[in-house]
Amino acid sequence: MLEFSITMTRRNLLLLALSSLPLAGQTAQNPLPNSDLKDPDGQRVEFKFQTLPNSVQIYTCRQTNQLFAWSGPDPDAIMTNAAKTLTVHHYKGPVWEATDGSLVRSDGKLAKHFLPNNKDAVHWLELPAQAPTKQFAKVKVIHRIDTSGGLPPSDKPCDAQHAGDQERVNYSATYLFYVDK
């Protein structure tokens, strides 16, 4: 009985330690299932944008230590709302900039990653809003969902001979901008 109790205590301590790891399971290398991506508590969607067909994710062939790999992606996307009354350019940073000068940024290192519905698509994301202005001034959180395409090129070489090469890969996504209710 004592052996069982010690084993249970060790197991409980291990589970407690693992559950307290920061951002466990929420990285690009270990994305969560997309069913875990929920509307943030106390928030509602204020803006919903869809990328236009010419939107891309940009990858660059880079060397890290002795290995070469496609790094990025950096977006270059034009998005619009359903009424086509607001157009937004989404680019490296990440940054979302509307034609009226409204702007919101985030930090890709703070992104929570979620598996897409389609295995051949970039992850769904949850990003904290930073430095929002004008129409976006109240935006707190941004979700990228319903992705298609945008994965690093698998048919293009990335080696010493191609270091610095860039590839633009088409993608589509829906972006939701959340504000307080």
mmCIF file of C-alpha atoms in Angstrom:
data_model
loop_
_atom_site.group_PDB
_atom_site.id
_atom_site.type_symbol
_atom_site.label_atom_id
_atom_site.label_comp_id
_atom_site.label_asym_id
_atom_site.label_seq_id
_atom_site.Cartn_x
_atom_site.Cartn_y
_atom_site.Cartn_z
ATOM 1 C CA MET A 1 0.000 0.000 0.000
ATOM 2 C CA LEU A 2 2.851 2.391 0.856
ATOM 3 C CA GLU A 3 4.561 1.628 -2.492
ATOM 4 C CA PHE A 4 1.318 2.468 -4.336
ATOM 5 C CA SER A 5 1.029 5.761 -2.434
ATOM 6 C CA ILE A 6 4.632 6.783 -3.263
ATOM 7 C CA THR A 7 4.108 5.887 -6.929
ATOM 8 C CA MET A 8 0.892 7.932 -7.038
ATOM 9 C CA THR A 9 2.617 10.907 -5.405
ATOM 10 C CA ARG A 10 5.500 10.817 -7.904
ATOM 11 C CA ARG A 11 3.062 10.546 -10.796
ATOM 12 C CA ASN A 12 1.002 13.471 -9.490
ATOM 13 C CA LEU A 13 4.134 15.606 -9.038
ATOM 14 C CA LEU A 14 5.267 14.796 -12.570
ATOM 15 C CA LEU A 15 1.839 15.709 -13.983
ATOM 16 C CA LEU A 16 1.822 18.929 -11.983
ATOM 17 C CA ALA A 17 5.302 19.873 -13.227
ATOM 18 C CA LEU A 18 4.410 19.139 -16.848
ATOM 19 C CA SER A 19 1.159 21.096 -16.677
ATOM 20 C CA SER A 20 2.947 24.199 -15.422
ATOM 21 C CA LEU A 21 5.383 24.463 -18.349
ATOM 22 C CA PRO A 22 4.916 27.802 -20.135
ATOM 23 C CA LEU A 23 3.012 27.607 -23.416
ATOM 24 C CA ALA A 24 3.268 23.821 -23.399
ATOM 25 C CA GLY A 25 1.808 22.497 -26.632
ATOM 26 C CA GLN A 26 1.352 25.932 -28.156
ATOM 27 C CA THR A 27 4.364 26.197 -30.446
ATOM 28 C CA ALA A 28 4.934 25.783 -34.157
ATOM 29 C CA GLN A 29 6.659 22.457 -33.426
ATOM 30 C CA ASN A 30 3.821 21.224 -31.233
ATOM 31 C CA PRO A 31 0.509 22.808 -32.340
ATOM 32 C CA LEU A 32 -2.756 22.241 -30.516
ATOM 33 C CA PRO A 33 -5.827 20.793 -32.254
ATOM 34 C CA ASN A 34 -7.856 23.561 -33.900
ATOM 35 C CA SER A 35 -10.852 22.560 -31.782
ATOM 36 C CA ASP A 36 -8.941 24.197 -28.893
ATOM 37 C CA LEU A 37 -9.019 27.596 -30.643
ATOM 38 C CA LYS A 38 -11.946 29.444 -29.057
ATOM 39 C CA ASP A 39 -13.221 33.001 -29.027
ATOM 40 C CA PRO A 40 -11.228 34.756 -26.294
ATOM 41 C CA ASP A 41 -13.190 35.239 -23.034
ATOM 42 C CA GLY A 42 -15.019 38.564 -22.945
ATOM 43 C CA GLN A 43 -14.236 39.273 -26.610
ATOM 44 C CA ARG A 44 -16.260 39.483 -29.809
ATOM 45 C CA VAL A 45 -15.306 39.646 -33.498
ATOM 46 C CA GLU A 46 -15.226 43.270 -34.671
ATOM 47 C CA PHE A 47 -13.560 42.716 -38.057
ATOM 48 C CA LYS A 48 -13.497 39.675 -40.334
ATOM 49 C CA PHE A 49 -11.175 39.675 -43.335
ATOM 50 C CA GLN A 50 -10.551 37.202 -46.150
ATOM 51 C CA THR A 51 -7.284 37.106 -48.083
ATOM 52 C CA LEU A 52 -7.443 37.788 -51.807
ATOM 53 C CA PRO A 53 -6.153 35.159 -54.299
ATOM 54 C CA ASN A 54 -2.758 36.828 -54.819
ATOM 55 C CA SER A 55 -1.807 36.522 -51.116
ATOM 56 C CA VAL A 56 1.424 34.683 -50.342
ATOM 57 C CA GLN A 57 3.697 33.444 -47.580
ATOM 58 C CA ILE A 58 7.344 34.267 -48.356
ATOM 59 C CA TYR A 59 10.072 31.760 -47.446
ATOM 60 C CA THR A 60 13.829 32.415 -47.567
ATOM 61 C CA CYS A 61 16.519 29.733 -47.889
ATOM 62 C CA ARG A 62 18.855 30.240 -44.912
ATOM 63 C CA GLN A 63 21.736 28.423 -43.270
ATOM 64 C CA THR A 64 21.564 27.582 -39.573
ATOM 65 C CA ASN A 65 24.740 25.934 -38.309
ATOM 66 C CA GLN A 66 25.584 23.404 -41.039
ATOM 67 C CA LEU A 67 22.021 22.933 -42.311
ATOM 68 C CA PHE A 68 19.960 24.840 -44.868
ATOM 69 C CA ALA A 69 16.195 25.215 -44.562
ATOM 70 C CA TRP A 70 13.332 27.430 -45.680
ATOM 71 C CA SER A 71 12.744 30.049 -42.981
ATOM 72 C CA GLY A 72 9.733 32.246 -42.441
ATOM 73 C CA PRO A 73 7.081 32.590 -43.434
ATOM 74 C CA ASP A 74 6.568 36.299 -43.885
ATOM 75 C CA PRO A 75 3.106 37.216 -45.178
ATOM 76 C CA ASP A 76 2.341 39.469 -48.105
ATOM 77 C CA ALA A 77 -1.437 39.433 -48.231
ATOM 78 C CA ILE A 78 -4.220 41.740 -49.270
ATOM 79 C CA MET A 79 -7.420 41.182 -47.311
ATOM 80 C CA THR A 80 -10.892 42.645 -47.448
ATOM 81 C CA ASN A 81 -14.085 42.450 -45.434
ATOM 82 C CA ALA A 82 -17.246 40.915 -46.901
ATOM 83 C CA ALA A 83 -18.696 44.306 -47.876
ATOM 84 C CA LYS A 84 -15.357 45.230 -49.509
ATOM 85 C CA THR A 85 -15.419 48.540 -47.626
ATOM 86 C CA LEU A 86 -12.062 48.034 -45.887
ATOM 87 C CA THR A 87 -8.870 46.715 -47.480
ATOM 88 C CA VAL A 88 -5.902 45.623 -45.364
ATOM 89 C CA HIS A 89 -2.290 44.837 -46.277
ATOM 90 C CA HIS A 90 -0.836 42.093 -44.038
ATOM 91 C CA TYR A 91 2.953 41.953 -44.088
ATOM 92 C CA LYS A 92 6.120 41.027 -42.196
ATOM 93 C CA GLY A 93 6.116 41.860 -38.514
ATOM 94 C CA PRO A 94 3.334 40.707 -38.506
ATOM 95 C CA VAL A 95 1.504 43.938 -39.311
ATOM 96 C CA TRP A 96 -2.020 44.622 -40.588
ATOM 97 C CA GLU A 97 -2.405 48.056 -42.195
ATOM 98 C CA ALA A 98 -5.708 49.324 -43.616
ATOM 99 C CA THR A 99 -5.979 51.793 -46.485
ATOM 100 C CA ASP A 100 -7.291 54.433 -44.019
ATOM 101 C CA GLY A 101 -4.068 54.172 -41.976
ATOM 102 C CA SER A 102 -5.504 51.936 -39.218
ATOM 103 C CA LEU A 103 -2.733 49.650 -38.002
ATOM 104 C CA VAL A 104 -2.230 46.738 -35.621
ATOM 105 C CA ARG A 105 0.905 44.694 -34.974
ATOM 106 C CA SER A 106 1.768 41.500 -33.167
ATOM 107 C CA ASP A 107 4.821 39.460 -32.269
ATOM 108 C CA GLY A 108 5.087 36.115 -34.057
ATOM 109 C CA LYS A 109 7.036 34.668 -31.110
ATOM 110 C CA LEU A 110 3.874 35.069 -28.999
ATOM 111 C CA ALA A 111 1.651 33.200 -31.461
ATOM 112 C CA LYS A 112 -0.270 30.160 -30.289
ATOM 113 C CA HIS A 113 -0.327 27.541 -33.056
ATOM 114 C CA PHE A 114 -3.220 25.242 -33.947
ATOM 115 C CA LEU A 115 -3.445 22.480 -36.544
ATOM 116 C CA PRO A 116 -5.301 23.450 -39.717
ATOM 117 C CA ASN A 117 -8.208 21.420 -41.094
ATOM 118 C CA ASN A 118 -6.077 20.731 -44.166
ATOM 119 C CA LYS A 119 -2.653 19.126 -43.539
ATOM 120 C CA ASP A 120 -1.318 20.990 -46.598
ATOM 121 C CA ALA A 121 -1.936 24.429 -45.033
ATOM 122 C CA VAL A 122 -0.192 26.795 -42.645
ATOM 123 C CA HIS A 123 -1.250 26.665 -38.997
ATOM 124 C CA TRP A 124 -4.168 28.493 -37.540
ATOM 125 C CA LEU A 125 -2.910 31.154 -35.114
ATOM 126 C CA GLU A 126 -3.910 33.218 -32.117
ATOM 127 C CA LEU A 127 -1.881 36.435 -31.817
ATOM 128 C CA PRO A 128 -2.004 39.208 -29.226
ATOM 129 C CA ALA A 129 -2.654 42.648 -30.734
ATOM 130 C CA GLN A 130 -0.004 45.303 -30.120
ATOM 131 C CA ALA A 131 -0.046 49.062 -30.776
ATOM 132 C CA PRO A 132 -3.476 49.169 -32.459
ATOM 133 C CA THR A 133 -4.533 52.522 -33.978
ATOM 134 C CA LYS A 134 -7.601 54.228 -35.496
ATOM 135 C CA GLN A 135 -10.316 51.689 -36.463
ATOM 136 C CA PHE A 136 -8.191 48.895 -34.961
ATOM 137 C CA ALA A 137 -7.579 50.801 -31.683
ATOM 138 C CA LYS A 138 -9.656 48.376 -29.599
ATOM 139 C CA VAL A 139 -8.374 45.130 -31.175
ATOM 140 C CA LYS A 140 -6.995 42.767 -28.494
ATOM 141 C CA VAL A 141 -6.542 39.414 -30.265
ATOM 142 C CA ILE A 142 -6.228 38.234 -33.875
ATOM 143 C CA HIS A 143 -7.060 34.740 -35.125
ATOM 144 C CA ARG A 144 -5.953 33.259 -38.449
ATOM 145 C CA ILE A 145 -8.288 30.397 -39.372
ATOM 146 C CA ASP A 146 -9.561 28.418 -42.371
ATOM 147 C CA THR A 147 -6.125 28.326 -43.989
ATOM 148 C CA SER A 148 -5.257 26.774 -47.313
ATOM 149 C CA GLY A 149 -1.742 26.480 -48.794
ATOM 150 C CA GLY A 150 1.208 28.552 -47.637
ATOM 151 C CA LEU A 151 3.572 25.743 -46.595
ATOM 152 C CA PRO A 152 7.326 25.939 -47.339
ATOM 153 C CA PRO A 153 8.272 24.751 -50.814
ATOM 154 C CA SER A 154 9.006 21.033 -50.910
ATOM 155 C CA ASP A 155 9.924 20.943 -54.603
ATOM 156 C CA LYS A 156 12.609 23.677 -54.517
ATOM 157 C CA PRO A 157 16.191 23.073 -53.363
ATOM 158 C CA CYS A 158 17.467 24.920 -50.300
ATOM 159 C CA ASP A 159 21.234 24.463 -50.030
ATOM 160 C CA ALA A 160 24.467 26.511 -50.177
ATOM 161 C CA GLN A 161 23.896 27.180 -53.872
ATOM 162 C CA HIS A 162 20.393 28.586 -53.157
ATOM 163 C CA ALA A 163 21.093 30.480 -49.895
ATOM 164 C CA GLY A 164 19.109 33.716 -49.900
ATOM 165 C CA ASP A 165 16.616 32.525 -52.516
ATOM 166 C CA GLN A 166 13.006 33.421 -51.789
ATOM 167 C CA GLU A 167 9.859 31.560 -52.712
ATOM 168 C CA ARG A 168 6.368 33.078 -52.660
ATOM 169 C CA VAL A 169 3.748 30.437 -51.842
ATOM 170 C CA ASN A 170 0.052 31.184 -52.364
ATOM 171 C CA TYR A 171 -2.238 30.860 -49.373
ATOM 172 C CA SER A 172 -5.668 31.874 -48.209
ATOM 173 C CA ALA A 173 -7.012 32.489 -44.724
ATOM 174 C CA THR A 174 -9.677 34.210 -42.718
ATOM 175 C CA TYR A 175 -8.533 36.736 -40.102
ATOM 176 C CA LEU A 176 -10.725 37.630 -37.121
ATOM 177 C CA PHE A 177 -9.980 40.780 -35.072
ATOM 178 C CA TYR A 178 -11.404 40.638 -31.533
ATOM 179 C CA VAL A 179 -12.394 43.517 -29.248
ATOM 180 C CA ASP A 180 -13.885 43.651 -25.741
ATOM 181 C CA LYS A 181 -17.644 42.929 -25.575
#
